[in-house]
PDB file of C-alpha atoms in Angstrom:
ATOM      1  CA  UNK A  16      67.578 110.324  95.363  1.00 52.00           C
ATOM      2  CA  UNK A  17      63.640 109.202  95.564  1.00 54.00           C
ATOM      3  CA  UNK A  18      62.232 105.492  96.970  1.00 58.00           C
ATOM      4  CA  UNK A  19      60.746 103.274  95.850  1.00 56.00           C
ATOM      5  CA  UNK A  20      56.720 102.159  96.574  1.00 53.00           C
ATOM      6  CA  UNK A  21      55.957  98.606  95.955  1.00 51.00           C
ATOM      7  CA  UNK A  22      52.228  98.295  95.814  1.00 50.00           C
ATOM      8  CA  UNK A  23      49.854  96.013  94.501  1.00 50.00           C
ATOM      9  CA  UNK A  24      47.524  96.201  91.726  1.00 47.00           C
ATOM     10  CA  UNK A  25      44.515  94.529  90.739  1.00 46.00           C
ATOM     11  CA  UNK A  26      42.610  94.984  87.116  1.00 45.00           C
ATOM     12  CA  UNK A  27      38.489  95.859  87.597  1.00 44.00           C
ATOM     13  CA  UNK A  28      36.293  94.256  85.756  1.00 46.00           C
ATOM     14  CA  UNK A  29      33.862  97.389  86.881  1.00 48.00           C
ATOM     15  CA  UNK A  30      32.496  98.916  90.304  1.00 50.00           C
ATOM     16  CA  UNK A  31      31.535  95.946  92.319  1.00 55.00           C
ATOM     17  CA  UNK A  32      32.226  93.022  89.541  1.00 56.00           C
ATOM     18  CA  UNK A  33      34.121  89.980  89.720  1.00 53.00           C
ATOM     19  CA  UNK A  34      36.101  88.582  86.813  1.00 53.00           C
ATOM     20  CA  UNK A  35      35.332  85.349  87.178  1.00 52.00           C
ATOM     21  CA  UNK A  36      31.209  86.752  87.116  1.00 49.00           C
ATOM     22  CA  UNK A  37      29.816  84.987  83.752  1.00 51.00           C
ATOM     23  CA  UNK A  38      26.397  85.720  82.087  1.00 55.00           C
ATOM     24  CA  UNK A  39      24.845  82.226  80.275  1.00 63.00           C
ATOM     25  CA  UNK A  40      22.170  82.193  78.244  1.00 73.00           C
ATOM     26  CA  UNK A  41      19.563  79.958  77.167  1.00 85.00           C
ATOM     27  CA  UNK A  42      21.241  79.623  73.822  1.00 92.00           C
ATOM     28  CA  UNK A  43      24.320  78.315  72.739  1.00 94.00           C
ATOM     29  CA  UNK A  44      25.574  77.752  69.069  1.00 95.00           C
ATOM     30  CA  UNK A  45      26.779  74.113  67.963  1.00 95.00           C
ATOM     31  CA  UNK A  46      27.584  74.245  64.403  1.00 96.00           C
ATOM     32  CA  UNK A  47      27.375  77.059  60.850  1.00 96.00           C
ATOM     33  CA  UNK A  48      27.600  75.534  57.432  1.00 97.00           C
ATOM     34  CA  UNK A  49      26.117  75.715  53.779  1.00 96.00           C
ATOM     35  CA  UNK A  50      23.056  73.411  53.067  1.00 95.00           C
ATOM     36  CA  UNK A  51      20.169  72.867  55.275  1.00 94.00           C
ATOM     37  CA  UNK A  52      19.621  70.432  58.057  1.00 91.00           C
ATOM     38  CA  UNK A  53      19.133  67.468  56.925  1.00 92.00           C
ATOM     39  CA  UNK A  54      22.401  67.429  54.755  1.00 93.00           C
ATOM     40  CA  UNK A  55      25.298  69.890  54.058  1.00 94.00           C
ATOM     41  CA  UNK A  56      26.304  70.772  50.335  1.00 93.00           C
ATOM     42  CA  UNK A  57      29.598  72.424  49.141  1.00 92.00           C
ATOM     43  CA  UNK A  58      29.242  75.391  47.742  1.00 94.00           C
ATOM     44  CA  UNK A  59      31.583  77.978  45.366  1.00 92.00           C
ATOM     45  CA  UNK A  60      32.128  81.427  44.314  1.00 94.00           C
ATOM     46  CA  UNK A  61      30.006  82.644  42.531  1.00 94.00           C
ATOM     47  CA  UNK A  62      26.277  80.311  43.980  1.00 94.00           C
ATOM     48  CA  UNK A  63      23.477  82.234  44.083  1.00 95.00           C
ATOM     49  CA  UNK A  64      20.367  81.856  46.714  1.00 95.00           C
ATOM     50  CA  UNK A  65      22.325  78.706  48.735  1.00 96.00           C
ATOM     51  CA  UNK A  66      20.597  77.688  52.090  1.00 97.00           C
ATOM     52  CA  UNK A  67      22.924  78.652  55.267  1.00 97.00           C
ATOM     53  CA  UNK A  68      22.146  77.177  58.658  1.00 97.00           C
ATOM     54  CA  UNK A  69      23.124  77.922  61.576  1.00 96.00           C
ATOM     55  CA  UNK A  70      22.204  74.828  64.156  1.00 96.00           C
ATOM     56  CA  UNK A  71      21.176  75.947  68.228  1.00 95.00           C
ATOM     57  CA  UNK A  72      20.675  74.615  71.531  1.00 94.00           C
ATOM     58  CA  UNK A  73      17.931  75.273  73.575  1.00 94.00           C
ATOM     59  CA  UNK A  74      19.876  75.016  77.210  1.00 92.00           C
ATOM     60  CA  UNK A  75      17.907  76.820  79.510  1.00 88.00           C
ATOM     61  CA  UNK A  76      15.687  75.646  81.459  1.00 88.00           C
ATOM     62  CA  UNK A  77      12.076  76.862  80.095  1.00 90.00           C
ATOM     63  CA  UNK A  78      11.002  76.131  76.480  1.00 92.00           C
ATOM     64  CA  UNK A  79      11.225  79.003  74.086  1.00 93.00           C
ATOM     65  CA  UNK A  80       9.563  80.142  71.318  1.00 92.00           C
ATOM     66  CA  UNK A  81       9.212  83.339  68.254  1.00 91.00           C
ATOM     67  CA  UNK A  82      13.512  82.526  66.918  1.00 94.00           C
ATOM     68  CA  UNK A  83      14.157  85.061  64.145  1.00 94.00           C
ATOM     69  CA  UNK A  84      17.823  85.712  63.350  1.00 95.00           C
ATOM     70  CA  UNK A  85      20.328  87.871  61.753  1.00 96.00           C
ATOM     71  CA  UNK A  86      22.835  86.475  59.787  1.00 96.00           C
ATOM     72  CA  UNK A  87      26.191  89.354  59.463  1.00 96.00           C
ATOM     73  CA  UNK A  88      28.584  87.893  56.861  1.00 96.00           C
ATOM     74  CA  UNK A  89      31.729  89.880  55.642  1.00 95.00           C
ATOM     75  CA  UNK A  90      32.056  91.193  52.327  1.00 94.00           C
ATOM     76  CA  UNK A  91      31.423  89.401  49.206  1.00 94.00           C
ATOM     77  CA  UNK A  92      28.800  87.516  50.833  1.00 96.00           C
ATOM     78  CA  UNK A  93      24.598  88.770  50.997  1.00 95.00           C
ATOM     79  CA  UNK A  94      21.035  88.728  51.273  1.00 95.00           C
ATOM     80  CA  UNK A  95      19.323  86.427  48.394  1.00 93.00           C
ATOM     81  CA  UNK A  96      16.296  89.042  49.139  1.00 91.00           C
ATOM     82  CA  UNK A  97      19.045  91.905  47.079  1.00 86.00           C
ATOM     83  CA  UNK A  98      22.155  92.761  47.671  1.00 79.00           C
ATOM     84  CA  UNK A  99      20.951  95.561  50.620  1.00 83.00           C
ATOM     85  CA  UNK A 100      18.749  93.024  52.419  1.00 90.00           C
ATOM     86  CA  UNK A 101      19.319  91.668  55.366  1.00 93.00           C
ATOM     87  CA  UNK A 102      19.909  87.997  55.737  1.00 94.00           C
ATOM     88  CA  UNK A 103      17.026  86.679  57.957  1.00 94.00           C
ATOM     89  CA  UNK A 104      15.099  83.839  58.783  1.00 93.00           C
ATOM     90  CA  UNK A 105      12.689  82.881  60.869  1.00 88.00           C
ATOM     91  CA  UNK A 106      11.852  79.464  63.270  1.00 78.00           C
ATOM     92  CA  UNK A 107       8.203  78.319  62.705  1.00 72.00           C
ATOM     93  CA  UNK A 108       8.347  76.136  66.044  1.00 78.00           C
ATOM     94  CA  UNK A 109       9.347  76.866  69.216  1.00 88.00           C
ATOM     95  CA  UNK A 110      12.271  74.776  70.848  1.00 93.00           C
ATOM     96  CA  UNK A 111      11.831  72.746  74.554  1.00 93.00           C
ATOM     97  CA  UNK A 112      14.426  72.905  77.204  1.00 92.00           C
ATOM     98  CA  UNK A 113      17.249  71.098  76.230  1.00 91.00           C
ATOM     99  CA  UNK A 114      16.480  70.232  71.921  1.00 94.00           C
ATOM    100  CA  UNK A 115      18.413  71.554  69.218  1.00 94.00           C
ATOM    101  CA  UNK A 116      16.788  73.935  66.965  1.00 94.00           C
ATOM    102  CA  UNK A 117      18.147  75.538  63.651  1.00 95.00           C
ATOM    103  CA  UNK A 118      17.907  78.348  61.507  1.00 96.00           C
ATOM    104  CA  UNK A 119      17.951  78.296  57.537  1.00 96.00           C
ATOM    105  CA  UNK A 120      19.654  81.569  56.702  1.00 97.00           C
ATOM    106  CA  UNK A 121      19.585  82.107  52.332  1.00 97.00           C
ATOM    107  CA  UNK A 122      22.836  83.380  51.006  1.00 97.00           C
ATOM    108  CA  UNK A 123      24.762  84.765  47.487  1.00 96.00           C
ATOM    109  CA  UNK A 124      28.126  84.196  47.167  1.00 96.00           C
ATOM    110  CA  UNK A 125      29.924  87.100  44.604  1.00 95.00           C
ATOM    111  CA  UNK A 126      31.789  85.639  42.554  1.00 94.00           C
ATOM    112  CA  UNK A 127      34.889  86.917  43.709  1.00 93.00           C
ATOM    113  CA  UNK A 128      35.362  85.936  46.837  1.00 94.00           C
ATOM    114  CA  UNK A 129      38.050  82.789  47.905  1.00 94.00           C
ATOM    115  CA  UNK A 130      38.002  78.889  49.063  1.00 92.00           C
ATOM    116  CA  UNK A 131      38.850  79.770  52.285  1.00 94.00           C
ATOM    117  CA  UNK A 132      37.533  79.960  55.968  1.00 95.00           C
ATOM    118  CA  UNK A 133      35.494  83.160  57.061  1.00 97.00           C
ATOM    119  CA  UNK A 134      34.487  84.559  60.069  1.00 97.00           C
ATOM    120  CA  UNK A 135      30.327  85.690  60.583  1.00 96.00           C
ATOM    121  CA  UNK A 136      27.869  86.387  63.801  1.00 96.00           C
ATOM    122  CA  UNK A 137      24.239  86.203  64.081  1.00 96.00           C
ATOM    123  CA  UNK A 138      22.040  87.614  65.872  1.00 96.00           C
ATOM    124  CA  UNK A 139      18.798  84.786  67.761  1.00 95.00           C
ATOM    125  CA  UNK A 140      15.728  87.009  68.836  1.00 94.00           C
ATOM    126  CA  UNK A 141      13.676  85.021  70.632  1.00 93.00           C
ATOM    127  CA  UNK A 142      10.455  84.904  73.776  1.00 91.00           C
ATOM    128  CA  UNK A 143      10.696  82.148  77.010  1.00 88.00           C
ATOM    129  CA  UNK A 144       7.439  80.589  77.488  1.00 84.00           C
ATOM    130  CA  UNK A 145       5.643  81.541  80.516  1.00 81.00           C
ATOM    131  CA  UNK A 146       7.579  85.657  80.544  1.00 81.00           C
ATOM    132  CA  UNK A 147       7.116  88.480  78.446  1.00 83.00           C
ATOM    133  CA  UNK A 148       9.677  90.121  76.221  1.00 86.00           C
ATOM    134  CA  UNK A 149      12.316  89.282  73.695  1.00 89.00           C
ATOM    135  CA  UNK A 150      15.755  88.379  74.717  1.00 91.00           C
ATOM    136  CA  UNK A 151      18.681  88.364  72.163  1.00 91.00           C
ATOM    137  CA  UNK A 152      21.893  86.778  72.353  1.00 93.00           C
ATOM    138  CA  UNK A 153      25.180  87.253  69.431  1.00 94.00           C
ATOM    139  CA  UNK A 154      27.392  84.157  67.968  1.00 95.00           C
ATOM    140  CA  UNK A 155      30.492  84.220  66.592  1.00 95.00           C
ATOM    141  CA  UNK A 156      31.517  81.442  64.323  1.00 96.00           C
ATOM    142  CA  UNK A 157      33.259  80.747  61.466  1.00 96.00           C
ATOM    143  CA  UNK A 158      32.622  78.329  58.441  1.00 96.00           C
ATOM    144  CA  UNK A 159      33.959  77.194  54.822  1.00 94.00           C
ATOM    145  CA  UNK A 160      33.567  77.740  51.375  1.00 94.00           C
ATOM    146  CA  UNK A 161      35.109  75.083  49.977  1.00 88.00           C
ATOM    147  CA  UNK A 162      34.539  75.078  46.322  1.00 83.00           C
ATOM    148  CA  UNK A 163      32.879  72.249  44.404  1.00 71.00           C
ATOM    149  CA  UNK A 164      34.620  69.255  44.266  1.00 66.00           C
ATOM    150  CA  UNK A 165      31.852  68.201  41.155  1.00 58.00           C
ATOM    151  CA  UNK A 166      33.124  68.343  37.872  1.00 61.00           C
ATOM    152  CA  UNK A 167      30.845  68.086  34.742  1.00 62.00           C
ATOM    153  CA  UNK A 168      32.624  66.906  32.095  1.00 63.00           C
ATOM    154  CA  UNK A 169      30.850  66.543  28.980  1.00 68.00           C
ATOM    155  CA  UNK A 170      32.465  64.269  25.674  1.00 69.00           C
ATOM    156  CA  UNK A 171      33.798  66.086  22.950  1.00 71.00           C
ATOM    157  CA  UNK A 172      32.977  63.225  20.638  1.00 74.00           C
ATOM    158  CA  UNK A 173      29.674  61.314  21.449  1.00 74.00           C
ATOM    159  CA  UNK A 174      31.256  57.510  20.845  1.00 74.00           C
ATOM    160  CA  UNK A 175      33.379  56.811  24.130  1.00 73.00           C
ATOM    161  CA  UNK A 176      36.232  54.050  23.137  1.00 74.00           C
ATOM    162  CA  UNK A 177      36.423  52.475  26.494  1.00 76.00           C
ATOM    163  CA  UNK A 178      40.555  51.740  27.239  1.00 76.00           C
ATOM    164  CA  UNK A 179      41.540  54.624  25.862  1.00 76.00           C
ATOM    165  CA  UNK A 180      41.481  58.536  26.922  1.00 79.00           C
ATOM    166  CA  UNK A 181      38.533  59.756  25.549  1.00 70.00           C
ATOM    167  CA  UNK A 182      38.841  64.183  25.118  1.00 74.00           C
ATOM    168  CA  UNK A 183      36.249  65.931  27.316  1.00 69.00           C
ATOM    169  CA  UNK A 184      35.925  69.562  28.245  1.00 65.00           C
ATOM    170  CA  UNK A 185      34.859  71.655  31.864  1.00 59.00           C
ATOM    171  CA  UNK A 186      32.711  74.611  30.934  1.00 56.00           C
ATOM    172  CA  UNK A 187      35.614  76.269  32.879  1.00 54.00           C
ATOM    173  CA  UNK A 188      38.789  74.318  32.202  1.00 52.00           C
ATOM    174  CA  UNK A 189      39.458  72.372  28.774  1.00 47.00           C
ATOM    175  CA  UNK A 190      41.365  68.837  28.854  1.00 45.00           C
ATOM    176  CA  UNK A 191      42.678  66.962  25.869  1.00 44.00           C
ATOM    177  CA  UNK A 192      43.231  63.136  27.251  1.00 46.00           C
ATOM    178  CA  UNK A 193      43.009  63.624  30.013  1.00 50.00           C
ATOM    179  CA  UNK A 194      45.762  66.396  30.194  1.00 48.00           C
ATOM    180  CA  UNK A 195      44.636  70.257  30.985  1.00 47.00           C
ATOM    181  CA  UNK A 196      45.144  72.710  28.585  1.00 43.00           C
TER     182      UNK A 196
END
């Protein structure tokens, strides 16, 4: 018969590294959405040259400059510069320690994508002031394709009557007296 031997085993990340060691970067992602820094927008499948903004915070102790970004989105999203072009953005300003900054990319949405949440990845390249060399960090995030909630309706008859259902149509959906046909 064999003997049972109890061993204490511990996981090891790599030689001489603690599993609790964390590298904290100088940049943190705050938000990612369609629109500009001033205003979020709704987008729908088939929209072209749409601004996509990613907001970051400079959480480091030094100012950073030379901020550039590259965006990777799933299939169905492409650069406004062309089908196989990289989705890139440059920031013309510096970010002081503790300040927020943003990168705005321009993308095309394929007409066959679904209205849902999608994953994305952004790479940020930057330099610290008073240091040489370029640093980069990668961030994963989620974003939503919301669809366009604005209906552009046109009256069938140019004369509208109050307190009555008027005939109207939408370019994609036809309505008759308020009923979808």
